[in-house]
XYZ file of C-alpha atoms in Angstrom:
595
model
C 23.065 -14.257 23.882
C 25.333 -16.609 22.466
C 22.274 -18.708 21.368
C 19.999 -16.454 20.094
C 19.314 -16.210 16.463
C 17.462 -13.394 14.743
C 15.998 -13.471 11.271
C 13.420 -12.751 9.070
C 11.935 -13.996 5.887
C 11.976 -11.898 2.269
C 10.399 -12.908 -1.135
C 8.802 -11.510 -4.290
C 4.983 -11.663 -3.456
C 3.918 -15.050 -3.946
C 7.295 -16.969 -3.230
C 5.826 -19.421 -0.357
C 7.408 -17.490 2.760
C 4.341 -17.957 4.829
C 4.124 -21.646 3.979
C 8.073 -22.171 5.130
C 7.507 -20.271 8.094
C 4.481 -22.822 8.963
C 6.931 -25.713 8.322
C 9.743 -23.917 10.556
C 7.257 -23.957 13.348
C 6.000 -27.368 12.714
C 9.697 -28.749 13.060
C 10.321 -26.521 16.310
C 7.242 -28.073 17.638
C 6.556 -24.204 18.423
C 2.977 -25.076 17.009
C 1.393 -28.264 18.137
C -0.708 -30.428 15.632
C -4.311 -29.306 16.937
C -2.938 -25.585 16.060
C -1.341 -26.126 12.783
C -3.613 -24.475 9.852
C -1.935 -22.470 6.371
C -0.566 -19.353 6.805
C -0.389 -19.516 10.588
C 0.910 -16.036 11.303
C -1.473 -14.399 9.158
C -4.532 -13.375 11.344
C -6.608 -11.705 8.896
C -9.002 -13.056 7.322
C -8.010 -10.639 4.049
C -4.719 -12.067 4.441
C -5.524 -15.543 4.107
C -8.103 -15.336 1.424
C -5.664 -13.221 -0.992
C -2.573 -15.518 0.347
C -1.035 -12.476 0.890
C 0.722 -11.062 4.031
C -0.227 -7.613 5.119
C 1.155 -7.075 8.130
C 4.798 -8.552 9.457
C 4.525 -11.223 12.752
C 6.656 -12.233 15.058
C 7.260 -15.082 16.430
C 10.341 -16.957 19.195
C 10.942 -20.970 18.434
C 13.070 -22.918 20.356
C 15.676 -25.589 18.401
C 18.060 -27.967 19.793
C 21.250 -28.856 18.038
C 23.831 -30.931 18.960
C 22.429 -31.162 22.413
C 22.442 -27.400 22.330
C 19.376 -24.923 23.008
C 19.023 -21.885 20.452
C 16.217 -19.600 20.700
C 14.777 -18.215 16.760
C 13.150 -15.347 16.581
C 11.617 -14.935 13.182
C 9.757 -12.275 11.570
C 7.790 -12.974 8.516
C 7.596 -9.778 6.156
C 4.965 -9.246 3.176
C 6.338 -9.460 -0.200
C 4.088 -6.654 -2.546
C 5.885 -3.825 -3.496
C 3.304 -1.764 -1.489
C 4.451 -3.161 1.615
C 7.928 -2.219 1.383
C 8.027 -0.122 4.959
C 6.990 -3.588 6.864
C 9.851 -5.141 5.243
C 12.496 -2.989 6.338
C 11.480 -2.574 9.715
C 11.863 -5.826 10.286
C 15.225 -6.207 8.521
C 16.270 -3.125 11.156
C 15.633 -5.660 14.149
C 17.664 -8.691 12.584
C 21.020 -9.512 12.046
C 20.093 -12.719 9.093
C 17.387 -12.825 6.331
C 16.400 -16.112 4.678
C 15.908 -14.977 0.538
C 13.500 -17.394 -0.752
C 13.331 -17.683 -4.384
C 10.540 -19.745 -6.210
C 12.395 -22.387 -8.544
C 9.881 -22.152 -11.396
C 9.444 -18.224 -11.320
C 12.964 -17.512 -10.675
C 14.024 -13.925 -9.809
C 11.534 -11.085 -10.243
C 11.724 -7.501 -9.141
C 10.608 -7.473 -5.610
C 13.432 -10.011 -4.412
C 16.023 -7.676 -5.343
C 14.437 -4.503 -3.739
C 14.081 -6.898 -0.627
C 17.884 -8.017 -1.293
C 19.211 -4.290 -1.124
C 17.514 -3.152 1.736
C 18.855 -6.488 3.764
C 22.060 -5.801 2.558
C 22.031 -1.994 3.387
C 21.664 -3.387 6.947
C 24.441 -5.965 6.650
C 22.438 -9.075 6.932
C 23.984 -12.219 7.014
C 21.973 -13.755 3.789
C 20.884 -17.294 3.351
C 19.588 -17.998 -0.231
C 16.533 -20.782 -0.229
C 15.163 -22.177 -3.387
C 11.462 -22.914 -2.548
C 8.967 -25.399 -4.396
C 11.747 -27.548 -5.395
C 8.794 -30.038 -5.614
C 7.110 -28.490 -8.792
C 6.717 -30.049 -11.936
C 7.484 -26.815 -13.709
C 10.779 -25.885 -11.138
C 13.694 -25.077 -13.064
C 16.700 -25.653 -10.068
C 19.487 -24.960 -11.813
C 18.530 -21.930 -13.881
C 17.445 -19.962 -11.044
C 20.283 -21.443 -9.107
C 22.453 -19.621 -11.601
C 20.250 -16.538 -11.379
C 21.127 -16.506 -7.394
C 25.026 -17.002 -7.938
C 24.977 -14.129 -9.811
C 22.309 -11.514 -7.895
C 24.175 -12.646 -5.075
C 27.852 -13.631 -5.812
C 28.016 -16.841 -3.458
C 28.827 -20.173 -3.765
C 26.625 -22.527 -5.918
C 26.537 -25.192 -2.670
C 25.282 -22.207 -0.346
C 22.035 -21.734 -1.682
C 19.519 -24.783 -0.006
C 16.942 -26.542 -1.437
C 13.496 -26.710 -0.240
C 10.069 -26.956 -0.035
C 7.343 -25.385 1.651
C 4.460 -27.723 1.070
C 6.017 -30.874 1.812
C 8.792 -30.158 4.248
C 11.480 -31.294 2.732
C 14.845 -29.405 3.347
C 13.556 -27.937 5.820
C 15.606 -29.210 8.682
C 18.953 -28.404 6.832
C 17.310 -24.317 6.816
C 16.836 -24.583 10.608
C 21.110 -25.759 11.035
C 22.167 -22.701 8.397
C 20.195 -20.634 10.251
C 22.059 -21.462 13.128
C 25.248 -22.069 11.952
C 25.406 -18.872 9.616
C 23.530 -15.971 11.148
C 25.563 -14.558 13.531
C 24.390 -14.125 17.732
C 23.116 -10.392 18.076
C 25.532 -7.830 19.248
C 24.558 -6.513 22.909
C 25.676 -5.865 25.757
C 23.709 -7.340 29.315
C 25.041 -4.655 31.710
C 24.753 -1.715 29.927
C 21.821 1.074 30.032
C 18.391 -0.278 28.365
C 18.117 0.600 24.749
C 15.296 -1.351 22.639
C 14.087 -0.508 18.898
C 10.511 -0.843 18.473
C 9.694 -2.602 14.937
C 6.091 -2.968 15.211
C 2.724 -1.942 16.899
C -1.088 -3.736 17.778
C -3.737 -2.392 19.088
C -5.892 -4.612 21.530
C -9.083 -3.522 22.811
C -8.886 -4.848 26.502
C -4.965 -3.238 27.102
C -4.055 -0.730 24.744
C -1.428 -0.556 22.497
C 1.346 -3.330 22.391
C 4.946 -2.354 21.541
C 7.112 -5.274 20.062
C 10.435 -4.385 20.266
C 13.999 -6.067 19.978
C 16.588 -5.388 23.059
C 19.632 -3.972 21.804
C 21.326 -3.267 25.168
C 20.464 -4.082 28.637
C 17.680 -5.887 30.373
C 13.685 -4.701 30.423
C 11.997 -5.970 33.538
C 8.410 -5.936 34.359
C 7.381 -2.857 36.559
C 9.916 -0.320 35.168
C 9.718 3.166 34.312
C 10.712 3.642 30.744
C 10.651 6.457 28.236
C 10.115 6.349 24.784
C 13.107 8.884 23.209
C 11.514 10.496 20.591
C 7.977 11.097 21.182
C 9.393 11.481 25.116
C 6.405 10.247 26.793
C 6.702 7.887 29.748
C 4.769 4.996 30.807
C 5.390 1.906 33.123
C 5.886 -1.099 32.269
C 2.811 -3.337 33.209
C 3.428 -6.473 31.562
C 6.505 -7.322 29.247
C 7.229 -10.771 27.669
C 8.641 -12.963 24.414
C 6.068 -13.634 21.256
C 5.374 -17.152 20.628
C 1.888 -18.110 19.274
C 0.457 -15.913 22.246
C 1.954 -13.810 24.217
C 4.026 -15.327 27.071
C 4.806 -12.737 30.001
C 8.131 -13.267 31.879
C 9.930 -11.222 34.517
C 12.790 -9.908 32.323
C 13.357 -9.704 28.194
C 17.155 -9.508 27.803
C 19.542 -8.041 25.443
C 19.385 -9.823 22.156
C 15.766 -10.879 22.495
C 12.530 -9.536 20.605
C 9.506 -9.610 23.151
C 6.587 -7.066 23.925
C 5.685 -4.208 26.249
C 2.553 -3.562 27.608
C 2.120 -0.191 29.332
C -1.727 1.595 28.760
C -0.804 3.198 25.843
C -3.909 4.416 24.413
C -3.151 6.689 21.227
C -1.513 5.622 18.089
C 0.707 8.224 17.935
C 2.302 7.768 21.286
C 4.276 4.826 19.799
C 6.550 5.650 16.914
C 7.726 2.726 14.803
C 11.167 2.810 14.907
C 11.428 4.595 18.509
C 13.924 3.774 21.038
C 12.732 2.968 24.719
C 14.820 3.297 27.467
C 14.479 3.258 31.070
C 13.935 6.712 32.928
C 16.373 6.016 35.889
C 19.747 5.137 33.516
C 18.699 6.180 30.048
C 20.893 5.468 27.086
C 23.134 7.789 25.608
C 20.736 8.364 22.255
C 18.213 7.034 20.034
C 18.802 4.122 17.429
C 19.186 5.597 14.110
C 18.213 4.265 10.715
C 13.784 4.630 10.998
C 12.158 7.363 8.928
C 8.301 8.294 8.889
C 6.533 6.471 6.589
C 5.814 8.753 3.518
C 2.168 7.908 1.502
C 2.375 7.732 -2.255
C -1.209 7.995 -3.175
C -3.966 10.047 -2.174
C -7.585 10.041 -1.892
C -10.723 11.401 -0.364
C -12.791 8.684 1.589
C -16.274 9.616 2.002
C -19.525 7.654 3.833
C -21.972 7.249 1.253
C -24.757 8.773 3.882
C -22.962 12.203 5.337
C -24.541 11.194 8.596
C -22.007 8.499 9.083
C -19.662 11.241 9.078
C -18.289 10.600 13.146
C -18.675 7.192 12.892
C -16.399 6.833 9.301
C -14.025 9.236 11.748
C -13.836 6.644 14.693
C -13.435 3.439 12.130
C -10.052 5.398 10.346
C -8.782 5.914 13.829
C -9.373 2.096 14.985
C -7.946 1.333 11.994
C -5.134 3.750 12.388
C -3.781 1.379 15.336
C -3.486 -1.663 13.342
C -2.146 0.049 10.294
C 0.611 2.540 11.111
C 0.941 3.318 7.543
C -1.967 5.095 7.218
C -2.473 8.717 7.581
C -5.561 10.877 6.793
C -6.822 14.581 7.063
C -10.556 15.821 7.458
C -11.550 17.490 4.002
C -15.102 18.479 2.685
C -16.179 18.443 -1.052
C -19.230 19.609 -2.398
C -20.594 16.725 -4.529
C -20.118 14.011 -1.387
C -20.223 16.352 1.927
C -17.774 15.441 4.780
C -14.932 12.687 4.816
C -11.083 12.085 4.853
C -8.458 12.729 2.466
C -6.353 9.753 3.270
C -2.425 8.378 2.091
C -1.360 5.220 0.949
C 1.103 3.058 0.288
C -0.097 2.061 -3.309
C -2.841 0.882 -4.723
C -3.601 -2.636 -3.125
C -2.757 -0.567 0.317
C -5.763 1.719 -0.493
C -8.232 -1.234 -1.853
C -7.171 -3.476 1.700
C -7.733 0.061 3.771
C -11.152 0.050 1.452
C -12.302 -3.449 2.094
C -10.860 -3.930 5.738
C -13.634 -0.901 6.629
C -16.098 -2.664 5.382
C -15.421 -5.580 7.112
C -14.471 -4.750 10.675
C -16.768 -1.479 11.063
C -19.442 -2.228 7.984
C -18.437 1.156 6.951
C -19.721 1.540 3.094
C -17.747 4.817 1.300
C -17.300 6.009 -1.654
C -13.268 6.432 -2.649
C -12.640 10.110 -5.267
C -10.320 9.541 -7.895
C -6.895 8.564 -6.379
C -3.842 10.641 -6.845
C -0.457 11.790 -5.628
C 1.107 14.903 -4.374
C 2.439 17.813 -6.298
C 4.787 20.844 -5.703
C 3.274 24.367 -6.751
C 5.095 27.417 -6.889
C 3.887 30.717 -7.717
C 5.131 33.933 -9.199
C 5.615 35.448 -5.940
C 8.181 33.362 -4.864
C 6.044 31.268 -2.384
C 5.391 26.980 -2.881
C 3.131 24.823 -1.604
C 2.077 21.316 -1.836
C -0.920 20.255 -3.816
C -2.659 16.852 -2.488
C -6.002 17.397 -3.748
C -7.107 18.909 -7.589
C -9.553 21.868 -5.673
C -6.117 23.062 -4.119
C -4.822 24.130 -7.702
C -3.808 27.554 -7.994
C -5.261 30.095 -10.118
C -3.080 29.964 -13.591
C -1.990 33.584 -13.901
C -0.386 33.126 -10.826
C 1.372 30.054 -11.039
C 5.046 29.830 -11.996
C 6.128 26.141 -12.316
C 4.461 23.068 -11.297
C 6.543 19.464 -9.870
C 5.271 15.970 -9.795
C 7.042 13.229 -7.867
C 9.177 10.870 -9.990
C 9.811 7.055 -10.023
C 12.408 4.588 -11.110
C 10.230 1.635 -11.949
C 12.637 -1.547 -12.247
C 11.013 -4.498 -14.623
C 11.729 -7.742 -14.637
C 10.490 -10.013 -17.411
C 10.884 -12.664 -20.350
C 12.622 -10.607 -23.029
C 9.486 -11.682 -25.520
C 7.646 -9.091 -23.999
C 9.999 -6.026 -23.804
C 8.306 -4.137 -26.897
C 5.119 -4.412 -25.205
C 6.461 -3.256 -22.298
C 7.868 -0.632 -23.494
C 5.338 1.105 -25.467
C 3.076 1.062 -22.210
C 6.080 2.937 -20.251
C 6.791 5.555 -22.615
C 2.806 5.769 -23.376
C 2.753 6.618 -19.680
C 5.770 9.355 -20.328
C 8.230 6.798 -19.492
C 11.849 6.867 -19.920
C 13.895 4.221 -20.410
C 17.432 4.323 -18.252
C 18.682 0.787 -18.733
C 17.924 -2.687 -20.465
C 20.127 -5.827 -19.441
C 19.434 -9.000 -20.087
C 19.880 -11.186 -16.695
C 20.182 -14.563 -18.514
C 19.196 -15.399 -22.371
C 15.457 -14.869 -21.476
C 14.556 -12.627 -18.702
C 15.412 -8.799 -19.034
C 15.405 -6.015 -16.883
C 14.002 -2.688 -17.596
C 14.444 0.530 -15.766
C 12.370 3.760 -16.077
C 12.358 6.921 -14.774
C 8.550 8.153 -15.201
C 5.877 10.322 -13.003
C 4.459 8.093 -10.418
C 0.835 9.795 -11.057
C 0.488 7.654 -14.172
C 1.521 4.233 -11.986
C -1.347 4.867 -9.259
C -3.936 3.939 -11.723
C -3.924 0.673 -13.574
C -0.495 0.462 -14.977
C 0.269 -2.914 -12.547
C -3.011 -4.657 -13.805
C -2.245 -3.886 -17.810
C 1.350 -4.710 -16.716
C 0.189 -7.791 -15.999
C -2.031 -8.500 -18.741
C 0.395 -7.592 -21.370
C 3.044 -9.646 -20.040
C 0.865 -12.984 -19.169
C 1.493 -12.031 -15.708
C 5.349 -12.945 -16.042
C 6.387 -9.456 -15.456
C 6.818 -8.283 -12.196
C 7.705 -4.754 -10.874
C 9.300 -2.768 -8.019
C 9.501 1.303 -7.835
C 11.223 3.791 -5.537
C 10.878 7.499 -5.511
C 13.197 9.788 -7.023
C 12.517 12.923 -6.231
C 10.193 15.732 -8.032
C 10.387 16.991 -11.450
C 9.039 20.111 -13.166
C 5.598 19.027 -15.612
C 2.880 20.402 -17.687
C -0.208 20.372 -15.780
C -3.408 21.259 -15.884
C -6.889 20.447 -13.720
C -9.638 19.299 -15.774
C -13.085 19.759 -14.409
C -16.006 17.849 -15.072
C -19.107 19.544 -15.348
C -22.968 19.467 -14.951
C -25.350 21.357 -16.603
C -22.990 24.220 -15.913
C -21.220 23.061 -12.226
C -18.179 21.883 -11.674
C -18.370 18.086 -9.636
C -14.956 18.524 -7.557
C -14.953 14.843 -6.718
C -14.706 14.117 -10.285
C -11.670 16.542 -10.975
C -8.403 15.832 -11.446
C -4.746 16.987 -12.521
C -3.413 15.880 -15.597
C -0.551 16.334 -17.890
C -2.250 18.300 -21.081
C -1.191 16.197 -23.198
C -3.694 13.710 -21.752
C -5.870 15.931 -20.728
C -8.530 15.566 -23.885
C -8.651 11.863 -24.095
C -9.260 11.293 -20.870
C -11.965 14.039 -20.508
C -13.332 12.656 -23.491
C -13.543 9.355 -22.209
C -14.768 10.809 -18.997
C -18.209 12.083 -20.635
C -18.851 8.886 -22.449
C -18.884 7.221 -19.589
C -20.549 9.372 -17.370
C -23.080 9.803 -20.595
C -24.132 5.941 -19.986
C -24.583 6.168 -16.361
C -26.346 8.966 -16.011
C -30.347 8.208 -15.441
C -32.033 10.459 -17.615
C -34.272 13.055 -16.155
C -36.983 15.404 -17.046
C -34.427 17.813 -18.470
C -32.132 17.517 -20.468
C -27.956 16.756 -18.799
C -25.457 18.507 -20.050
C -21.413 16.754 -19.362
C -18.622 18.806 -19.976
C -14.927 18.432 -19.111
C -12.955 21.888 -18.923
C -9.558 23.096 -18.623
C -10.177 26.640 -17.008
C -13.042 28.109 -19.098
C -12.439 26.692 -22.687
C -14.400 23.444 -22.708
C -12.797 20.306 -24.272
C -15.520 17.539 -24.715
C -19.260 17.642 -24.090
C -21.937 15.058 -24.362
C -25.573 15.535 -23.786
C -28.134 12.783 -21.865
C -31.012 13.504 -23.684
C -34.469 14.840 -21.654
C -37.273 12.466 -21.161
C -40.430 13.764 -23.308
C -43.953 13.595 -22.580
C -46.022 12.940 -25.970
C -48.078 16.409 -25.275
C -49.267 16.517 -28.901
C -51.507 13.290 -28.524
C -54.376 14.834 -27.959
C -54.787 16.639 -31.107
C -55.752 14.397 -34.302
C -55.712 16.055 -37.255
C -56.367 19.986 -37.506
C -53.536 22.893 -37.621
C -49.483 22.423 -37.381
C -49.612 25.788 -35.509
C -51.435 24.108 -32.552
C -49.414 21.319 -32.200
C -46.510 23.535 -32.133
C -47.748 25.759 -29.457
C -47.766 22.990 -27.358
C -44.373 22.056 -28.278
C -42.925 25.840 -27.417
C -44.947 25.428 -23.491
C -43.464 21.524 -23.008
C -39.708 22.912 -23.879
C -40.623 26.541 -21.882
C -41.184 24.022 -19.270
C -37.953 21.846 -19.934
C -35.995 25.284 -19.454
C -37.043 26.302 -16.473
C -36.687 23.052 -15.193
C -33.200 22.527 -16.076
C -32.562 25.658 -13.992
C -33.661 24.612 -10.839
C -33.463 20.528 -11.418
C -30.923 19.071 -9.503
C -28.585 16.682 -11.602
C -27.933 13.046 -9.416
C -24.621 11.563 -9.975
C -24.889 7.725 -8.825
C -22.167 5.706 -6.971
C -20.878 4.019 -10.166
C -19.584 7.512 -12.027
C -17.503 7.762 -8.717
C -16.208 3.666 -9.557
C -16.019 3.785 -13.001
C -13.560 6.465 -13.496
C -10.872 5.079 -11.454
C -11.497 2.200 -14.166
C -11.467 4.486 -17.174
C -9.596 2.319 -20.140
């Protein structure tokens, strides 16, 4: 164990993580020449089209140093804010992290929510300033920015870069020479943290897991602790590019179990397995369920895809642990899911990765999060869809779930910055100014008004120099109402949603307008309202088509013509009674992108 070294690799999104961790396998000669390709532990194709990672990998190298063998095991992590459950499962099975920081970009939000959670663990922490090569890097700023995020030494922090390899070898030594050996011990009972999940067609689900204590051989009986089922252990082995089986996987190491596991929820990330003969005294602490942040309903675009939409979310389910959804019907789109995410980019990856690996077209409702309701009787529940709203005379108080949004950008942007916050009820806890340019921003505000476009105008308004990391702070009590949108009358529930009334008439306002230019106009006239209970707060009107039924009389009496006016809008009445309005695919689309 003395020779074993586990870390992993945290960023801000965008950093170049993925491209060191090619150039730490190139060096190991883990991955020969014919194999090399960018991004080499990313194996989807999303993944390496965005340049983004999605998932965390794993992967064991093997170094020599002064005539000395070390075995690495590193996990890569991604760097969005969305992603922030990956990251600290994999901190959970390391004892180092390497903290890249881009030299031209410098510091930026997600590098420090990264930083905390490695340090919560006690991490030893090696700072690396990446794409030293740039035209635009700026070394010794950001080197100053690190010294005082981090409080070491200026000579700690290494130089390096990514694309063209340089530095590289000196990471590799402090990586040695720094992180200390895991803490184990060989003898005693088996006791192994599971970090991570896949699901293969051919065998199941594979565990990957990091030995604590003890020894797992192939052909044991083990138990996983908290779920408490038991399984045997048909193949086990270490991760390099593929899978390599062995006979053992000893304290210290990080290797893979595979045992027939054919559900999802058999294997808990963050479970301890232990053998059923001499189990271990109790489970490794530290791993809470993941908890979604947004909600919304999924639904096939034809209802008879229904089973098959079902079997694509539970597929999907095996890959993505983070995902969690519910069966729900609605009566504008028929049968689907009400699913959780992450964030935003979780749900549009969920979104796109169906239509890729199952060609599953849907339709996604109006995302949004989860609110306490409690009622004059006493009672509470929680409300994760608008139809779930209770009536008003009976409702005492309503919660929302609050953030605090941490900001980090040049300071020429902080008015901008702030008049989107506190137009998004915002409230500002802290400004400090990290060096002469670059300020940090804090803000406590309701996470319903982040789940719709606020990173994407962050962006804009900041020429994509801010950047921005959130954690939840518990709920808060809020003035909400549901606003219906209506048809000729009925209430579309897919089109619903809760919103603070202060908000409430722009936004059904701007609702109408644009439902009022995507509607196809019909034989009778449309009427669009949005509603807050019965009092009606905007309306528009999509005129009826009209037939020219007075062309046939030239000339002659007014009276005639207008009889024939009275029959054509008889007509128009009765058929707006029993016409059926159509709402197309794009009303559902263009209100999640309501300006």
């Amino acid at each position: 164990m003395e020779n074993i070294r586990n870390f992993c690799i945290i960023a801000h999104i965008d950093h170049g993580k993925s491209t060191l961790a090619d150039r730490l396998l190139q060096v190991t000669n883990t991955v020969s020449a014919r194999q090399a390709q960018a991004q080499v532990l990313d194996d989807m194709d999303i993944e390496r089209e965005r340049g983004i990672t999605i998932k965390s990998h794993a992967i064991q190298m093997d170094y020599l140093l002064d005539g000395k063998k070390y075995v690495l095991n590193l996990i890569d992590t991604p760097g969005h804010v969305d992603f922030s459950y990956e990251v600290s499962r994999s901190i959970a099975a390391c004892e180092g992290a390497l903290l890249i920081v881009d030299a031209a970009q410098g510091i930026q939000a997600q590098t420090i929510s990264n930083l905390y959670l490695a340090l919560e663990n006690d991490l030893e922490i090696i700072p690396i300033l990446n794409k030293i090569d740039l035209e635009s890097a700026n070394p010794e700023e950001v080197k100053d920015q690190i010294v005082d995020l981090l409080g070491c030494k200026r000579e700690e922090i290494l130089a390096a870069s990514g694309k063209t390899g340089m530095g590289v070898p000196e990471v590799l030594e402090a990586i040695v020479n720094r992180i200390p050996p895991p803490k184990g011990e060989l003898n005693a009972p088996l006791k192994a943290l599971i970090f991570d999940s896949v699901y293969n067609s051919f065998r199941g689900i594979i565990a990957y897991y990091k030995v604590v204590d003890g020894q797992i051989y192939k052909n044991d009986k083990v138990k996983f602790v908290n779920t408490g089922k038991e399984y045997i252990a048909e193949e086990v082995g270490i991760l390099r590019l593929d899978k390599e089986p062995r006979a053992t996987v000893k304290a210290g190491d990080v290797g893979y179990i595979i045992s027939g596991i054919k559900e999802a929820k058999d294997v808990k990330v963050g479970d301890t397995i232990t053998r059923i003969d001499n189990p271990c005294n109790g489970a490794i602490e530290g791993f809470e369920d993941v908890k979604p942040m947004v909600f919304a309903g999924i639904y096939p675009v034809d209802t008879d895809d229904y089973e098959e939409l079902r079997y694509s979310m539970e597929k999907l389910q095996l890959n993505d642990a983070s995902l969690v959804f519910e069966p729900e019907s609605s009566a504008a789109l028929g049968f689907g899911f009400r699913c959780g995410f992450l964030g935003m980019l979780h749900m549009e990856i969920i979104q796109e990765r169906l239509e890729r690996e199952f060609n599953m077209t849907v339709i996604t409702t109006v995302p949004n999060v989860s609110y306490h309701a409690y009622l004059t009787n006493g009672s509470d529940f929680i409300i994760n869809n608008p139809s779930d709203f209770p009536d008003p005379a009976r409702l005492d108080r309503i919660e929302e779930p609050y953030i605090k949004a941490t900001i980090i950008t040049k300071s020429e942007f902080t008015g901008a910055i702030m008049n989107l916050c506190i137009g998004k009820r915002g409230t500002i806890v802290n400004q400090s100014y990290l060096t002469t340019s670059r300020v940090e921003l804090i803000f406590n505000m309701p996470l319903s008004e982040i789940v719709f476009d606020f990173y994407d105008k962050l962006k804009t308004i900041s020429k994509g120099y801010a950047s921005f990391d959130y954690h939840p702070i518990g709920y808060q009590p809020s003035d909400l109402v549901k606003l219906d949108i209506r048809m000729n009358g009925d209430a579309v529930d897919a089109l619903s949603a809760l919103i603070h009334r202060d908000h409430a008439y722009e936004f059904g306002k701007k609702i109408c307008e644009k439902l009022k230019e995507l509607m196809t106009r019909q034989q009778f006239e449309i009427i669009i309202q949005a509603s807050i209970g019965a009092k009606i707060i905007a309306r528009e009107t999509v005129k009826a088509l009209r037939k020219d039924v007075t062309a046939k009389c030239y000339g002659g009496d007014i009276s005639r013509k207008r009889k024939l006016l009275e029959k054509q809008k008889e007509g128009k009445k009765r058929m707006r009674q029993v016409g059926n309005v159509e709402i197309p695919q794009a009303a559902f689309m263009a209100v999640l992108k309501l300006d």
